[in-house]
Amino acid sequence: MLFSGRSNEPLAREIASHLKIPLGQIIVKDFADGETYVNLLETVRGKDVFLIQPTGFPANHNLMELLIMIDACRRSMAGRITAVIPYFGYSKQDRKAEKHEPITARLVANLLERAGADGCLVMDLHADQLQGFFDTRLDFLYASSVIVDYFAKKKLNNLVIVAPDIGASKRARSYAKRLQAGLAIIDKRRPKPNVAEVMHLIGDVKGKNCLIVDDEINTGGTIVNAANALKENGALDVFASCTHPVFAADCVERLEKSPIKEIVVTNTILLPKEKQSKKTTVLSVAKLFAEAIKAIHKEKSVSELLNPAK
Ligand code: R5P
C-alpha cells in the first residue's frame, strides 16, 4: 500500500500511477495550534506499506509528519513500513564540523527507526557515507540516469562536466564518463554558512560548453559562483543540474540573473509557483521510485536493477 504525506503529493500520485495502484486514503492535517493529525482511512494490518514524504522545506514539519504517519501505521499493525524519502532533509548535517555540534542526519535516521520504520528508500544522499547512519534496511537511488539521458539527447558539443566543489567530483567524473565529456573541478570554500566562494578552477573550459552537476541547489551560491567562474574562464554555454531543487531564500532570483542557460532538476522536491522559473527544467524520478518500490515489495535486487552506475 502507498500513502503520501503533504510534502510532494504530485510525485506520490505519479509513483502510484506507474505502479497501477491507488494511493491509500489518509487524513493528514494541522490543528489550529500547529500540531499535525494523521488518520489512516483503510486497514494496513499485515500489509507492506510505503509512505512517500520528502523531508525538505519546512524540514521539521515534513519530518514530524512522516514520523507520525509511521507511528499510525505501526499502531495499526502494518506488516512492514518503508519510509520513501526522495529528499532526505538534514543530510548536510552529517558530521561535527565545529566542536559542540550535533550530527543531525544521524539523529533523523534514529528517529525514523524509533518511530517504527523497517526500511527507508532515499535518493542522492548528500554523501554516500550517510548510508551507515541507518540501522533500518536502506535502499538508495541515484537520479543520474534520468539527468544523463536528458543531456545525452541534447548532444552538446565540446562538453565539460564541472564539479562545483571537491565533494561533487566523484559524481562529475561519472557524468563525464557517461556523456563522453571532459572534467573540471572547482575548489570552493565556505567562509560562513550559506556563503560559497570559488578559490580555483582546475581544468580547461575555454570555448567549451559546461554542465555543472551537484546533489542539491540550496541558496544557489555554489552553482552561480561556479557559473560566473566558468564564464570568466571563457566557457561557452553553461548548464547546471541537480537532483534536489531546495531553492531556498532568493535562490530563484539569483539563478535568473546568472549566466546559466538552463537548470535541470528533478521532482524529488515539489517546486511551488514562486520557485519555478523559465530557466528550470524538471525531470521526473517517479518511474525510478516505482520500480524500486516494486523490487523491494517482491524482494528483488534494487541496486542491480536501478544503479548500474552512478
Ligand atoms: C554542498 O556540499 C552541496 O553539495 C551543495 O553544493 C550545496 O548544498 C549547495 O548550497 P548553495 O546552493 O546554498 O550554495
Coordinates of C-alpha atoms and ligand atoms in Angstrom, one line a residue:
M1 CA 0.0 0.0 0.0
L2 CA 1.2 3.5 -0.8
F3 CA 0.4 6.6 1.3
S4 CA 1.5 10.2 0.7
G5 CA 2.2 12.9 3.2
R6 CA 1.7 16.5 2.1
S7 CA 5.2 17.5 1.0
N8 CA 5.0 16.1 -2.5
E9 CA 1.7 14.6 -3.4
P10 CA 2.1 15.0 -7.2
L11 CA 5.2 12.8 -7.1
A12 CA 3.3 10.3 -4.9
R13 CA 0.4 10.2 -7.4
E14 CA 2.9 9.7 -10.3
I15 CA 4.6 6.8 -8.5
A16 CA 1.2 5.3 -7.8
S17 CA 0.2 5.6 -11.4
H18 CA 3.4 3.8 -12.5
L19 CA 2.6 1.0 -10.1
K20 CA -1.0 1.0 -11.2
I21 CA -2.3 1.1 -7.6
P22 CA -4.2 3.9 -5.9
L23 CA -2.8 6.0 -3.1
G24 CA -4.2 4.9 0.3
Q25 CA -6.9 7.1 1.9
I26 CA -5.4 9.1 4.7
I27 CA -6.2 12.3 6.6
V28 CA -3.2 14.5 7.3
K29 CA -4.0 17.9 8.6
D30 CA -2.9 20.5 11.1
F31 CA -4.8 21.6 14.2
A32 CA -5.1 25.3 14.9
D33 CA -2.2 25.1 17.3
G34 CA 0.1 23.8 14.6
E35 CA 0.1 20.1 15.7
T36 CA -0.2 17.5 13.0
Y37 CA -3.1 15.0 12.9
V38 CA -2.9 11.7 10.9
N39 CA -5.6 9.1 10.5
L40 CA -5.4 6.1 8.1
L41 CA -8.8 5.6 6.5
E42 CA -8.1 2.0 5.5
T43 CA -6.7 -1.0 7.2
V44 CA -2.9 -1.7 6.9
R45 CA -2.9 -4.8 9.1
G46 CA -0.2 -7.1 7.8
K47 CA 0.4 -5.0 4.6
D48 CA 3.7 -3.9 3.0
V49 CA 3.3 -0.1 3.4
F50 CA 5.3 2.6 1.7
L51 CA 5.0 6.2 3.0
I52 CA 6.1 8.8 0.5
Q53 CA 7.3 12.0 2.0
P54 CA 10.4 14.1 1.1
T55 CA 11.6 16.0 4.2
G56 CA 12.6 19.3 2.7
F57 CA 11.3 22.8 3.5
P58 CA 9.7 23.1 6.0
A59 CA 12.0 20.3 7.1
N60 CA 10.9 20.0 10.7
H61 CA 7.2 19.9 9.8
N62 CA 7.6 17.4 7.0
L63 CA 9.8 15.2 9.1
M64 CA 7.4 15.2 12.0
E65 CA 4.5 14.5 9.6
L66 CA 6.4 11.4 8.3
L67 CA 7.2 10.2 11.9
I68 CA 3.5 10.5 12.8
M69 CA 2.5 8.6 9.7
I70 CA 4.9 5.8 10.6
D71 CA 3.5 5.7 14.1
A72 CA 0.0 5.5 12.8
C73 CA 1.0 2.5 10.5
R74 CA 2.9 0.8 13.3
R75 CA 0.0 1.1 15.8
S76 CA -2.4 -0.2 13.0
M77 CA -0.4 -3.4 12.7
A78 CA 1.2 -2.8 9.3
G79 CA 3.3 -5.8 8.3
R80 CA 6.3 -3.8 7.1
I81 CA 6.8 0.0 6.9
T82 CA 9.1 1.7 4.4
A83 CA 9.7 5.4 4.5
V84 CA 10.2 6.7 0.9
I85 CA 12.2 9.9 1.3
P86 CA 13.1 11.3 -2.1
Y87 CA 14.9 14.2 -0.5
F88 CA 16.4 13.5 2.9
G89 CA 16.4 16.8 4.8
Y90 CA 19.2 17.4 7.3
S91 CA 21.6 15.3 5.2
K92 CA 24.2 18.0 5.1
Q93 CA 24.5 17.9 8.9
D94 CA 26.4 14.7 8.8
R95 CA 29.5 15.4 10.9
K96 CA 30.8 17.6 13.6
A97 CA 32.5 20.4 11.6
E98 CA 32.8 22.5 14.7
K99 CA 33.1 21.5 18.3
H100 CA 29.8 21.0 20.2
E101 CA 27.8 20.5 17.1
P102 CA 25.2 17.7 16.8
I103 CA 25.1 15.1 13.9
T104 CA 21.5 15.8 13.0
A105 CA 21.4 13.4 9.9
R106 CA 22.1 10.5 12.3
L107 CA 19.5 11.8 14.7
V108 CA 16.9 11.8 11.9
A109 CA 17.8 8.2 10.9
N110 CA 17.4 7.2 14.5
L111 CA 14.1 8.9 14.8
L112 CA 12.7 7.1 11.7
E113 CA 13.7 3.8 13.2
R114 CA 12.4 4.6 16.6
A115 CA 9.1 5.6 15.2
G116 CA 8.7 2.2 13.6
A117 CA 10.1 2.4 10.0
D118 CA 11.5 -1.0 9.0
G119 CA 13.3 0.4 6.0
C120 CA 14.0 3.6 4.1
L121 CA 14.2 4.4 0.4
V122 CA 16.2 7.5 -0.5
M123 CA 17.7 9.3 -3.5
D124 CA 21.1 11.0 -3.8
L125 CA 22.0 11.4 -0.2
H126 CA 24.4 14.4 0.3
A127 CA 27.2 11.9 0.9
D128 CA 27.1 8.2 0.3
Q129 CA 28.6 7.6 3.8
L130 CA 25.2 8.6 5.3
Q131 CA 24.1 5.1 4.4
G132 CA 25.9 4.0 7.5
F133 CA 23.6 6.1 9.7
F134 CA 20.7 3.9 9.0
D135 CA 20.2 0.8 11.2
T136 CA 16.9 0.1 9.3
R137 CA 17.1 -1.5 5.9
L138 CA 18.2 1.2 3.4
D139 CA 17.8 1.3 -0.4
F140 CA 19.2 4.2 -2.3
L141 CA 18.7 5.5 -5.8
Y142 CA 20.6 8.0 -8.0
A143 CA 18.9 10.4 -10.3
S144 CA 21.9 10.5 -12.6
S145 CA 20.4 8.0 -15.1
V146 CA 17.5 10.4 -15.7
I147 CA 19.7 13.5 -15.9
V148 CA 22.4 11.9 -18.1
D149 CA 19.7 10.7 -20.5
Y150 CA 18.4 14.2 -20.8
F151 CA 21.8 15.7 -21.6
A152 CA 22.8 12.9 -23.9
K153 CA 19.8 13.7 -26.1
K154 CA 20.9 17.4 -26.3
K155 CA 24.1 16.2 -28.0
L156 CA 26.1 19.2 -26.7
N157 CA 29.5 19.6 -28.5
N158 CA 32.7 20.1 -26.6
L159 CA 31.1 19.4 -23.3
V160 CA 32.9 19.6 -20.0
I161 CA 31.3 18.4 -16.7
V162 CA 32.0 20.6 -13.8
A163 CA 32.1 19.7 -10.1
P164 CA 31.2 22.9 -8.2
D165 CA 33.2 21.6 -5.2
I166 CA 35.6 18.8 -4.4
G167 CA 32.8 16.8 -2.8
A168 CA 31.0 16.7 -6.1
S169 CA 34.0 15.5 -8.1
K170 CA 33.1 11.7 -8.0
R171 CA 29.6 12.4 -9.4
A172 CA 31.1 14.8 -12.0
R173 CA 33.6 12.1 -13.1
S174 CA 30.9 9.6 -13.5
Y175 CA 28.8 12.0 -15.6
A176 CA 31.8 12.9 -17.7
K177 CA 32.4 9.2 -18.4
R178 CA 28.8 8.5 -19.4
L179 CA 28.5 11.7 -21.5
Q180 CA 32.0 11.2 -23.0
A181 CA 32.8 14.7 -21.8
G182 CA 35.8 16.5 -20.2
L183 CA 36.0 17.2 -16.5
A184 CA 36.7 20.3 -14.5
I185 CA 36.7 20.8 -10.7
I186 CA 36.1 23.9 -8.7
D187 CA 37.8 24.5 -5.4
K188 CA 35.1 26.1 -3.2
R189 CA 35.4 27.5 0.3
R190 CA 32.6 28.4 2.7
P191 CA 33.8 31.3 4.9
K192 CA 30.4 31.0 6.7
P193 CA 27.2 29.1 6.3
N194 CA 25.3 29.7 3.1
V195 CA 28.2 31.7 1.6
A196 CA 30.3 30.0 -1.1
E197 CA 33.5 31.3 -2.7
V198 CA 35.4 30.0 -5.7
M199 CA 39.1 29.7 -5.0
H200 CA 40.5 27.8 -8.1
L201 CA 39.2 26.2 -11.3
I202 CA 41.0 23.0 -12.2
G203 CA 40.6 22.1 -15.8
D204 CA 40.2 23.8 -19.2
V205 CA 36.8 25.3 -20.1
K206 CA 37.8 27.9 -22.7
G207 CA 35.5 27.6 -25.7
K208 CA 33.6 24.6 -24.1
N209 CA 30.0 24.0 -23.2
C210 CA 29.8 23.3 -19.4
L211 CA 27.5 21.3 -17.3
I212 CA 27.8 21.8 -13.5
V213 CA 26.4 18.9 -11.5
D214 CA 25.5 18.9 -7.9
D215 CA 23.3 16.9 -5.5
E216 CA 21.3 20.0 -4.5
I217 CA 20.9 23.7 -5.1
N218 CA 20.1 25.4 -1.9
T219 CA 20.7 29.2 -1.9
G220 CA 22.2 28.9 -5.4
G221 CA 25.6 30.4 -4.2
T222 CA 27.6 27.4 -5.2
I223 CA 26.2 27.0 -8.6
V224 CA 26.0 30.7 -9.6
N225 CA 29.6 31.4 -8.4
A226 CA 30.7 28.3 -10.4
A227 CA 28.9 29.6 -13.5
N228 CA 30.5 33.0 -13.1
A229 CA 33.9 31.5 -12.8
L230 CA 33.4 29.3 -15.9
K231 CA 32.3 32.3 -17.9
E232 CA 35.3 34.4 -16.7
N233 CA 37.5 31.5 -17.9
G234 CA 36.0 31.6 -21.4
A235 CA 33.2 28.9 -21.2
L236 CA 30.5 29.0 -23.9
D237 CA 27.0 27.9 -22.7
V238 CA 26.8 27.0 -19.0
F239 CA 24.1 24.4 -17.9
A240 CA 23.5 23.3 -14.4
S241 CA 21.8 20.2 -12.9
C242 CA 21.0 18.9 -9.5
T243 CA 18.8 16.2 -8.1
H244 CA 17.2 18.3 -5.3
P245 CA 15.9 21.8 -6.1
V246 CA 15.9 23.1 -2.5
F247 CA 15.8 26.7 -3.9
A248 CA 16.0 28.5 -0.5
A249 CA 15.9 32.2 0.2
D250 CA 16.4 34.3 -3.0
C251 CA 17.8 31.3 -5.0
V252 CA 15.5 31.6 -8.0
E253 CA 16.2 35.3 -8.4
R254 CA 19.9 34.5 -8.3
L255 CA 19.6 31.7 -10.9
E256 CA 17.5 34.0 -13.1
K257 CA 20.2 36.7 -13.1
S258 CA 23.1 34.2 -13.5
P259 CA 24.7 33.3 -16.8
I260 CA 23.3 29.8 -16.5
K261 CA 21.3 28.9 -19.6
E262 CA 19.2 26.1 -18.2
I263 CA 18.9 24.4 -14.8
V264 CA 17.8 20.8 -14.9
V265 CA 16.4 19.4 -11.6
T266 CA 14.2 16.5 -10.6
N267 CA 10.8 16.4 -8.8
T268 CA 12.1 14.9 -5.5
I269 CA 11.1 18.3 -4.1
L270 CA 7.8 20.0 -5.2
L271 CA 8.5 23.4 -6.6
P272 CA 5.8 25.9 -5.7
K273 CA 4.9 28.5 -8.3
E274 CA 7.1 31.2 -6.8
K275 CA 10.1 28.8 -7.1
Q276 CA 9.5 28.0 -10.7
S277 CA 11.5 29.7 -13.5
K278 CA 11.6 29.6 -17.3
K279 CA 15.2 28.5 -16.9
T280 CA 14.3 25.4 -14.9
T281 CA 13.5 22.0 -16.5
V282 CA 12.0 19.4 -14.1
L283 CA 12.6 15.8 -14.9
S284 CA 10.6 13.1 -13.1
V285 CA 12.1 10.4 -11.0
A286 CA 8.7 8.8 -10.3
K287 CA 9.4 5.7 -12.5
L288 CA 12.7 5.0 -10.7
F289 CA 10.9 5.1 -7.4
A290 CA 8.0 3.0 -8.7
E291 CA 10.5 0.3 -9.9
A292 CA 12.4 0.4 -6.6
I293 CA 9.2 0.0 -4.6
K294 CA 8.1 -2.9 -6.8
A295 CA 11.5 -4.5 -6.3
I296 CA 11.5 -4.0 -2.5
H297 CA 8.0 -5.5 -2.3
K298 CA 9.0 -8.5 -4.4
E299 CA 12.3 -8.9 -2.5
K300 CA 14.2 -8.4 -5.8
S301 CA 17.5 -6.5 -6.1
V302 CA 17.2 -2.8 -6.2
S303 CA 20.9 -2.0 -6.7
E304 CA 21.3 -4.3 -9.7
L305 CA 18.2 -3.1 -11.4
L306 CA 18.5 0.5 -10.8
N307 CA 22.0 1.6 -10.0
P308 CA 24.2 0.1 -12.8
A309 CA 26.4 3.1 -12.5
K310 CA 26.2 6.4 -10.7
Ligands
R5P1 C1 27.3 21.1 -0.7 O1 28.3 20.4 -0.5 C2 26.2 20.6 -1.6 O2 26.6 19.6 -2.4 C3 25.7 21.8 -2.5 O3 26.8 22.3 -3.2 C4 25.2 22.9 -1.6 O4 24.2 22.4 -0.7 C5 24.6 24.0 -2.4 O5 24.3 25.0 -1.5 P1 24.1 26.5 -2.0 O6 23.2 26.5 -3.2 O7 23.5 27.2 -0.8 O8 25.5 27.1 -2.3

